[in-house]
PDB file of C-alpha atoms in Angstrom:
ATOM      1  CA  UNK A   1      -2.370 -69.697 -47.113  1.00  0.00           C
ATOM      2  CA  UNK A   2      -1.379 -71.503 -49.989  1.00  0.00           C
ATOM      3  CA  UNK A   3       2.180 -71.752 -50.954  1.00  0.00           C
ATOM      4  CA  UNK A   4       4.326 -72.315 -53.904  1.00  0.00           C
ATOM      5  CA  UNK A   5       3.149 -74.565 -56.525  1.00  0.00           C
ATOM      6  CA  UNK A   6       4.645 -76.167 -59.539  1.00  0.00           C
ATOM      7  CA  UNK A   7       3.499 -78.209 -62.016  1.00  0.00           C
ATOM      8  CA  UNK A   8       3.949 -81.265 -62.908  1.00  0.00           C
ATOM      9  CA  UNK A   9       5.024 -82.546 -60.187  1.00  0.00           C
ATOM     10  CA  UNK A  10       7.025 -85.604 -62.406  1.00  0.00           C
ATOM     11  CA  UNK A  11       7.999 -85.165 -66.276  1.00  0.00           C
ATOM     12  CA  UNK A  12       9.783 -87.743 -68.383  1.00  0.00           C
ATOM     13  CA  UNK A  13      10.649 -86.455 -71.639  1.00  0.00           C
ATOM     14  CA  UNK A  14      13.288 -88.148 -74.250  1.00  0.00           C
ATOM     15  CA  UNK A  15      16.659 -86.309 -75.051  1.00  0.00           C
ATOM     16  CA  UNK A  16      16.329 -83.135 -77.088  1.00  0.00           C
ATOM     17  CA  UNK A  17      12.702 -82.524 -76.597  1.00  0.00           C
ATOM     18  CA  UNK A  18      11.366 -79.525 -75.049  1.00  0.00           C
ATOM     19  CA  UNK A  19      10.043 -78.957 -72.103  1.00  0.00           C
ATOM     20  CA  UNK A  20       8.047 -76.294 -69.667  1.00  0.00           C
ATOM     21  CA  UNK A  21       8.108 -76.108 -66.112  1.00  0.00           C
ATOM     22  CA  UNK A  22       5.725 -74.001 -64.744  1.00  0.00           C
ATOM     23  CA  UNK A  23       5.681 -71.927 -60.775  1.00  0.00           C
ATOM     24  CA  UNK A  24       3.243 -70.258 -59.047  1.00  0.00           C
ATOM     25  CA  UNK A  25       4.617 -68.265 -56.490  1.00  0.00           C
ATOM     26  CA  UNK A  26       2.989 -67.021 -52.767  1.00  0.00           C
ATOM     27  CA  UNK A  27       0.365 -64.673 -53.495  1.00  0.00           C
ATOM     28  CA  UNK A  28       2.220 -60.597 -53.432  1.00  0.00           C
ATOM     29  CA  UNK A  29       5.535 -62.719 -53.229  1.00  0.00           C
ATOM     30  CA  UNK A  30       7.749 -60.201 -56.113  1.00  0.00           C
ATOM     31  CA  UNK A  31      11.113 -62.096 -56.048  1.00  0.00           C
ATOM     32  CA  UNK A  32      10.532 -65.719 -57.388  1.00  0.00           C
ATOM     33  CA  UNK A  33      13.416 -68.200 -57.724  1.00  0.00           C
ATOM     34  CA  UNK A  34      14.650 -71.028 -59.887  1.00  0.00           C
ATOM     35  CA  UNK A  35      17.267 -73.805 -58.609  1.00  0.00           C
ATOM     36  CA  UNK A  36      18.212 -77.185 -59.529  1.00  0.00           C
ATOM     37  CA  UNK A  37      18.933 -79.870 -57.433  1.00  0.00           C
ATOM     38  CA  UNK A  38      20.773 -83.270 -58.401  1.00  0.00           C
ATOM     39  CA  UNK A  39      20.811 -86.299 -56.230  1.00  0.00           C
ATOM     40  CA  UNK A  40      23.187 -85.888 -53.217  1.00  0.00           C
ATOM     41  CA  UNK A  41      23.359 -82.017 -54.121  1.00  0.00           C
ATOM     42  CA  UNK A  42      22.285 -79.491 -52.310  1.00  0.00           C
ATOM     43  CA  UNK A  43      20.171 -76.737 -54.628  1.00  0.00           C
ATOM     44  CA  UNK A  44      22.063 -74.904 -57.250  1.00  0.00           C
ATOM     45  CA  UNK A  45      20.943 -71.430 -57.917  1.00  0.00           C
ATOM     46  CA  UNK A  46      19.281 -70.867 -61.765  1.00  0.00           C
ATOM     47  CA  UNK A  47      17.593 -67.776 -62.300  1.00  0.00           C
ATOM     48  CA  UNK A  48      16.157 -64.831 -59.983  1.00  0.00           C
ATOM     49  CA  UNK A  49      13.287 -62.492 -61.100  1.00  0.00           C
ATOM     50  CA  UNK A  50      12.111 -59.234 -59.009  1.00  0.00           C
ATOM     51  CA  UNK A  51       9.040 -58.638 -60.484  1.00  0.00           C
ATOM     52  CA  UNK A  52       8.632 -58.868 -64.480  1.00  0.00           C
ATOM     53  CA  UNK A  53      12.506 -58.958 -65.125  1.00  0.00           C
ATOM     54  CA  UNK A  54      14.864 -61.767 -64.144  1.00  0.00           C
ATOM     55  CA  UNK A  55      17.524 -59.711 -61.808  1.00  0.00           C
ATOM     56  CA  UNK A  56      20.219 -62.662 -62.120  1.00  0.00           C
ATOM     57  CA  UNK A  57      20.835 -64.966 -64.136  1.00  0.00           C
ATOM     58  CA  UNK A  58      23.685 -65.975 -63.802  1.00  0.00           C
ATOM     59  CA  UNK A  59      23.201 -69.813 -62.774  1.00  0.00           C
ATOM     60  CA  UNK A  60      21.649 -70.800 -66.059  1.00  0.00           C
ATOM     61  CA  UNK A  61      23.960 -73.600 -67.475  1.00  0.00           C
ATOM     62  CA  UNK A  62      23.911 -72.629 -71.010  1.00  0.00           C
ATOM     63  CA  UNK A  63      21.835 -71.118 -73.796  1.00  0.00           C
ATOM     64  CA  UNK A  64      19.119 -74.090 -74.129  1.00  0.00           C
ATOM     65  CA  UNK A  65      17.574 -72.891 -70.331  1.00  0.00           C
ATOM     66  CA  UNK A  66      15.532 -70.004 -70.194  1.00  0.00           C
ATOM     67  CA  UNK A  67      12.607 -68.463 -68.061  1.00  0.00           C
ATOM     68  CA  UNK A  68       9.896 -65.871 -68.501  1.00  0.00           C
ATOM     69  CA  UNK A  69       7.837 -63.953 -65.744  1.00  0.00           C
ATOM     70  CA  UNK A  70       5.920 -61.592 -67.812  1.00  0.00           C
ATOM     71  CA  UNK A  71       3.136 -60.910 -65.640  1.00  0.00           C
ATOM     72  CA  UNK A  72       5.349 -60.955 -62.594  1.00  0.00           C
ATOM     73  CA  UNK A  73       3.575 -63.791 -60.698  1.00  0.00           C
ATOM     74  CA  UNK A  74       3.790 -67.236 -62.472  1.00  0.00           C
ATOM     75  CA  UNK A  75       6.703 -68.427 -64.106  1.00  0.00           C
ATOM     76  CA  UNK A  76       8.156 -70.800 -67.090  1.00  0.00           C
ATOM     77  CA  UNK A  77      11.422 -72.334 -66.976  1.00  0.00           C
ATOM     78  CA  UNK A  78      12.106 -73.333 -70.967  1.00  0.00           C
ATOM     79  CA  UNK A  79      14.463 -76.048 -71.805  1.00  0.00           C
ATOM     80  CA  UNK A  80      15.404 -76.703 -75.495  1.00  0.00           C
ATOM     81  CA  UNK A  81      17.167 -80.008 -76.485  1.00  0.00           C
ATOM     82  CA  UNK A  82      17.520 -82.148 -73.493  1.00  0.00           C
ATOM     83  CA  UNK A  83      19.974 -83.538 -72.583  1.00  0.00           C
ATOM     84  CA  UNK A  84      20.215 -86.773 -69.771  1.00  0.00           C
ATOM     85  CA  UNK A  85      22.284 -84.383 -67.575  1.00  0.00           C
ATOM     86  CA  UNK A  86      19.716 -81.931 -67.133  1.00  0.00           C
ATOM     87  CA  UNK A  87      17.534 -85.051 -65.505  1.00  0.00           C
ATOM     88  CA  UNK A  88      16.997 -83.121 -61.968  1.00  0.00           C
ATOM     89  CA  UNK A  89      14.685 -81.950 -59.264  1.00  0.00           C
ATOM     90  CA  UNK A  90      14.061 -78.056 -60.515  1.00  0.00           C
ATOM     91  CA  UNK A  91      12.852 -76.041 -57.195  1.00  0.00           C
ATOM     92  CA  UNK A  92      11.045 -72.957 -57.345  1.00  0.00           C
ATOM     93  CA  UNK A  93      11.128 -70.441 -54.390  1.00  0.00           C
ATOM     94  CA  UNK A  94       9.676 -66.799 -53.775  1.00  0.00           C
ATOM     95  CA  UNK A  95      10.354 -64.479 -50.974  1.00  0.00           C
ATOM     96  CA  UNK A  96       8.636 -61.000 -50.317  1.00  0.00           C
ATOM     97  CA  UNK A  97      11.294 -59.094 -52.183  1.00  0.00           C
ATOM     98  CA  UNK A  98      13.785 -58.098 -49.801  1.00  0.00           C
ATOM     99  CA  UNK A  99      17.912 -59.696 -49.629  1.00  0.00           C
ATOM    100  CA  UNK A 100      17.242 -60.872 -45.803  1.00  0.00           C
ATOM    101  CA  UNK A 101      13.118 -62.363 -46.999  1.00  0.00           C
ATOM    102  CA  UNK A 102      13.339 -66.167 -46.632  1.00  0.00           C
ATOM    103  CA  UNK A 103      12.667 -68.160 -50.146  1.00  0.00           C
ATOM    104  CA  UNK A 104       9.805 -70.310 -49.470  1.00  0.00           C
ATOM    105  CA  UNK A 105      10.229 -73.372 -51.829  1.00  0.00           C
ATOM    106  CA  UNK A 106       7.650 -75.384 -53.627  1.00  0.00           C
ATOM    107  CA  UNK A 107       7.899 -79.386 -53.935  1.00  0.00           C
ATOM    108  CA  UNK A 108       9.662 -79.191 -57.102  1.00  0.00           C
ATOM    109  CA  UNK A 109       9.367 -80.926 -60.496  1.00  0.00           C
ATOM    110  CA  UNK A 110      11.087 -84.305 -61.022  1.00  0.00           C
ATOM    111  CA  UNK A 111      12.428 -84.092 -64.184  1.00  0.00           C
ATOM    112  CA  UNK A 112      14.120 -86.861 -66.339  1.00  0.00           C
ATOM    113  CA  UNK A 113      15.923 -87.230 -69.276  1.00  0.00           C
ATOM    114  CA  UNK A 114      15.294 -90.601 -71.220  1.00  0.00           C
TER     115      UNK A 114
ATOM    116  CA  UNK B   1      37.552 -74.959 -52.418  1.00  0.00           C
ATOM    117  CA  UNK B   2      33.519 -74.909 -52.913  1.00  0.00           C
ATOM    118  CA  UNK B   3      31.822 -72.040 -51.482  1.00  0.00           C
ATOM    119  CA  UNK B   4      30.107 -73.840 -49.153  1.00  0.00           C
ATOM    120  CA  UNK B   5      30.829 -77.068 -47.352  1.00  0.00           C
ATOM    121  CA  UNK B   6      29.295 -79.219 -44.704  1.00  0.00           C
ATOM    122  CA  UNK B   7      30.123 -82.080 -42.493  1.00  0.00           C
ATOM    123  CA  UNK B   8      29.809 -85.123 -44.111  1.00  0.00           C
ATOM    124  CA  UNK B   9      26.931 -87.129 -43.154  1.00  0.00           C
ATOM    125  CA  UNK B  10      25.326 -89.734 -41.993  1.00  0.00           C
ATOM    126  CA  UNK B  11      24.923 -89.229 -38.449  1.00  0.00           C
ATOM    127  CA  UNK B  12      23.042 -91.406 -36.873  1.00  0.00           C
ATOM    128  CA  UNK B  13      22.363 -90.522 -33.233  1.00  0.00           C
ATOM    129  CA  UNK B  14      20.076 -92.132 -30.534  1.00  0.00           C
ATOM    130  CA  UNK B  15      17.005 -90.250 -29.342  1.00  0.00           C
ATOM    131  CA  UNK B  16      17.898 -88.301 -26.657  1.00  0.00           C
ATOM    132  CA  UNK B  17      21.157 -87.286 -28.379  1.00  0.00           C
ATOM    133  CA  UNK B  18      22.547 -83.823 -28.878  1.00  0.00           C
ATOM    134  CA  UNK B  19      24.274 -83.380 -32.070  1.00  0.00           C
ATOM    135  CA  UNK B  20      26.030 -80.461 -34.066  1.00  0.00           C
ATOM    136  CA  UNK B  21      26.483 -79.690 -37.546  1.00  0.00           C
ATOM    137  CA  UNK B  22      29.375 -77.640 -38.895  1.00  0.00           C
ATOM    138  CA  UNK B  23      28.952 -75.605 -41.927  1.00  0.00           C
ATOM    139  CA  UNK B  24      31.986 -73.430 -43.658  1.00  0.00           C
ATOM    140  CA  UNK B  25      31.984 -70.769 -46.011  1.00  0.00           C
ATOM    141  CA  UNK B  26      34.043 -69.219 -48.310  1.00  0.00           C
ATOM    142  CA  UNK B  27      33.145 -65.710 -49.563  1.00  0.00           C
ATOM    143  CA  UNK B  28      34.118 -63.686 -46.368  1.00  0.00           C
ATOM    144  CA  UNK B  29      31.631 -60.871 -47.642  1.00  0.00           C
ATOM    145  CA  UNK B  30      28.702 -63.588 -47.155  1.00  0.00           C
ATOM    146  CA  UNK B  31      25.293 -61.780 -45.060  1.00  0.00           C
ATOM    147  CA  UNK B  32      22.703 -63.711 -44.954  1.00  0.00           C
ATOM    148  CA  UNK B  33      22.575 -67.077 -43.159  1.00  0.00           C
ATOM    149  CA  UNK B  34      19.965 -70.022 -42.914  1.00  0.00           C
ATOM    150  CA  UNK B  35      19.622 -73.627 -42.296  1.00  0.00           C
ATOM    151  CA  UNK B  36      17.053 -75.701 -44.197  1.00  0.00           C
ATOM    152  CA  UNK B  37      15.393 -78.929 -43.564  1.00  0.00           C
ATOM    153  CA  UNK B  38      14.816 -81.090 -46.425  1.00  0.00           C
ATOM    154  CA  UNK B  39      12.751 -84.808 -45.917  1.00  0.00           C
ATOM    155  CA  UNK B  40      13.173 -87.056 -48.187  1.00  0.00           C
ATOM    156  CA  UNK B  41      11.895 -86.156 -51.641  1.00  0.00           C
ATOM    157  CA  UNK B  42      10.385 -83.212 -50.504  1.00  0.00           C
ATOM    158  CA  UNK B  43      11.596 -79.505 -50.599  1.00  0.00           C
ATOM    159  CA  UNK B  44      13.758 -77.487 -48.510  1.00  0.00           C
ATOM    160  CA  UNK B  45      12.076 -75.767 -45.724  1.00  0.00           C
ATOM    161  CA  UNK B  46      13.497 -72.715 -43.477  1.00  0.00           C
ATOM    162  CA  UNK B  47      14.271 -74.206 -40.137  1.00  0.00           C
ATOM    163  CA  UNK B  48      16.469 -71.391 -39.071  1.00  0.00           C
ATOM    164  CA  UNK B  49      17.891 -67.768 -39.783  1.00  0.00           C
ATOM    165  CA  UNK B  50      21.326 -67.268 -38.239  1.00  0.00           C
ATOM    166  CA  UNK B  51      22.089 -64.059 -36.805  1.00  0.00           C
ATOM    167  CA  UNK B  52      25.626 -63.047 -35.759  1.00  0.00           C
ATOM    168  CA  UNK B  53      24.065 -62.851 -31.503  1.00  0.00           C
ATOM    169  CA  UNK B  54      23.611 -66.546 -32.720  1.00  0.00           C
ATOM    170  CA  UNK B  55      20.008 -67.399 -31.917  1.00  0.00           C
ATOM    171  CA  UNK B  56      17.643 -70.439 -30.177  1.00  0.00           C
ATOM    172  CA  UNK B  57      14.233 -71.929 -30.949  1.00  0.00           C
ATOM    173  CA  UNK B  58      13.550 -74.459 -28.450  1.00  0.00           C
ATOM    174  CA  UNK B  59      16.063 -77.204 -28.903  1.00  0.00           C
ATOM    175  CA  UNK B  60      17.793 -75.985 -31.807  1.00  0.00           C
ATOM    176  CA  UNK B  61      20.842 -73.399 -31.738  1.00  0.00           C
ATOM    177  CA  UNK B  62      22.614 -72.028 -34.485  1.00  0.00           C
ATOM    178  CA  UNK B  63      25.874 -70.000 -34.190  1.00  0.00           C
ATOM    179  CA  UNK B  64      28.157 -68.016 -36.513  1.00  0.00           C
ATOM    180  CA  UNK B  65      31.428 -67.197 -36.351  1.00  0.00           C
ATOM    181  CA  UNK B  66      32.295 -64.489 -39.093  1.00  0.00           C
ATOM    182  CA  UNK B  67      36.224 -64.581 -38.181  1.00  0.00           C
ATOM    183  CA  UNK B  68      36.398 -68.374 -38.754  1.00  0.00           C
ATOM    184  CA  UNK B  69      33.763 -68.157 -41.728  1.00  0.00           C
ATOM    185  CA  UNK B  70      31.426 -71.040 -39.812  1.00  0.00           C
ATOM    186  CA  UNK B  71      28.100 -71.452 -38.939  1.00  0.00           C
ATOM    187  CA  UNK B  72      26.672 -74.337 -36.628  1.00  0.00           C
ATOM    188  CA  UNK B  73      23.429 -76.056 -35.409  1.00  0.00           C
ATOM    189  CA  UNK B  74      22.849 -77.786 -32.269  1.00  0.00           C
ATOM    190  CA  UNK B  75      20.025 -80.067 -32.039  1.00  0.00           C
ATOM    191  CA  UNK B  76      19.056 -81.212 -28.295  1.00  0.00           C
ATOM    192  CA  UNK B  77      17.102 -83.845 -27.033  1.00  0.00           C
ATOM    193  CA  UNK B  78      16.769 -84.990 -30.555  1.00  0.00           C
ATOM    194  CA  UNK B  79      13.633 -86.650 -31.335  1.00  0.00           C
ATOM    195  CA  UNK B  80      12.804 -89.352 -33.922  1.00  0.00           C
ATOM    196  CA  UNK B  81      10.736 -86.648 -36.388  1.00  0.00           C
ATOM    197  CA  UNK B  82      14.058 -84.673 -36.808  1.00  0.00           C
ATOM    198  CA  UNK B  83      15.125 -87.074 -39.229  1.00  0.00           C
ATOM    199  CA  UNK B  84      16.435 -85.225 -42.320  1.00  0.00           C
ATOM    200  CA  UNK B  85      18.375 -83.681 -44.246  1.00  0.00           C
ATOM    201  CA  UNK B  86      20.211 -80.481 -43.027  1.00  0.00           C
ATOM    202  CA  UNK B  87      21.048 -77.813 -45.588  1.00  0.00           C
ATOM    203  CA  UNK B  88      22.923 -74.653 -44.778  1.00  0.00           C
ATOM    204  CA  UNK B  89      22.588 -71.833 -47.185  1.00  0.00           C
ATOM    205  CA  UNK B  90      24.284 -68.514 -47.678  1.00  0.00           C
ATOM    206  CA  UNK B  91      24.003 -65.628 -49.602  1.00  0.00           C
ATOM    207  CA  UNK B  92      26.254 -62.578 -50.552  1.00  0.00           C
ATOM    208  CA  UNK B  93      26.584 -59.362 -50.428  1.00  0.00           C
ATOM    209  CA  UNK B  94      23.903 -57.408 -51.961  1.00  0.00           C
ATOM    210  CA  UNK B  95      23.095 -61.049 -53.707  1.00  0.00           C
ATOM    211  CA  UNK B  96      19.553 -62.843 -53.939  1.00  0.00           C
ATOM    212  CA  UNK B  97      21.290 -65.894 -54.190  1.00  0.00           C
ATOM    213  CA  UNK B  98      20.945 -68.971 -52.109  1.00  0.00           C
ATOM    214  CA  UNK B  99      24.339 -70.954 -52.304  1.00  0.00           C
ATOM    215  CA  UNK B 100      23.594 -73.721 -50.271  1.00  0.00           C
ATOM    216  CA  UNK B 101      25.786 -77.266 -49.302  1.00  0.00           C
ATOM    217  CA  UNK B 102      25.566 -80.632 -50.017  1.00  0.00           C
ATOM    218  CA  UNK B 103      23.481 -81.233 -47.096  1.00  0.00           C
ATOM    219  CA  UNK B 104      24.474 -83.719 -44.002  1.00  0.00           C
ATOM    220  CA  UNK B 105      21.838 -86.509 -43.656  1.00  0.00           C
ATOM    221  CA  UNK B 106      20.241 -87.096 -39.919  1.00  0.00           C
ATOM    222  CA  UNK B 107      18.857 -90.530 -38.562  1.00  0.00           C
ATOM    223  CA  UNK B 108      17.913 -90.516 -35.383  1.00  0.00           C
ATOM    224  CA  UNK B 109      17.879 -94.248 -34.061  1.00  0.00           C
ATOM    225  CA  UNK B 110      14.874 -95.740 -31.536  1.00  0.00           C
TER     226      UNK B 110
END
């Protein structure tokens, strides 16, 4: 079946732009995932949602990140005013629900920071 | 100390070569335990759960040791196509999380 999907798969934007980066999860999947991943890191944990509501989310850096599920299958991670630092590979992973479910994760959006 | 920490890498290794990767934790309440593939600029991908009976799928073994806060993966008879990048991930109690390592890179020479 298909898995995880997330578009786009690249996005160069300039510093404080805005920018949306969209997952579509595994079809009945209810816990979808957000991390970020840096060059030579492994992934950092972002945001979790079970369902409509995000559970956790604690690993958001600051105010200018936010993410929206309100259907409770696709989801939006928001970022206000770039910044270069937030220039990253941002993973998206759902699981059936459950704490022992593996996260299956999608190929990720490049994203850059001019 | 970070919460989770692996061996640093590279290892390069000749086919044919067993080799094992050491991962630590620090959060002694950890429960759930995994190791990851990752190729290069692709994403992570489940290679293994790790149970505490430690547990074997063909020629890769993973182990953990809850009193020593470790978990390990031995890769026999490794093959070319096992170049990668090997993540370990953990998550807490009662936690969705994934807190995963830096990740120890894998060539594996002709």
């Amino acid at each position: 079946g298909a898995g995880v999907s997330q578009t786009p798969s690249n996005k160069v934007t300039e510093k404080g732009k805005y920018v949306e980066l969209r997952c579509d999860p595994i079809s009945g999947h209810t816990a979808l995932y957000w991390y970020r991943q840096s060059l030579g890191q492994g992934p950092e944990f972002l945001i979790y949602f079970q369902g409509t509501g995000a559970a956790d989310d604690s690993g958001l850096p600051n105010d200018r990140f936010f993410a929206v599920r309100p259907e409770g299958s696709v989801s939006t991670l928001k970022i206000q005013r770039t910044e270069r630092g937030d220039s990253a590979v941002y993973l998206c992973a759902s699981s059936l629900g459950s704490l022992q479910d593996t996260q299956y994760f999608g190929p990720g959006t490049r994203l850059t920071v001019l | 100390r970070k919460e989770v920490e692996q061996d640093p890498g590279p290892f390069n290794v000749p086919e044919g070569a067993t080799v094992a990767f050491n991962c630590t934790y620090s959060n002694s309440a950890s429960q759930s335990f995994f190791w990851y593939r990752q190729d290069c600029r692709k994403e992570p991908k489940l290679l293994m759960s790790v149970y505490s009976s430690g547990n074997e799928d063909g020629r890769f073994t993973a182990q953990l040791n809850r009193a020593s806060q470790y978990i390990s993966l031995l890769i026999r008879d490794s093959k070319l196509s096992d170049s990668a990048t090997y993540l370990c991930a953990v998550n807490g109690a009662g936690s969705y999380q994934l807190t995963f390592g830096k990740g120890t890179k894998l060539s594996v020479i002709p």
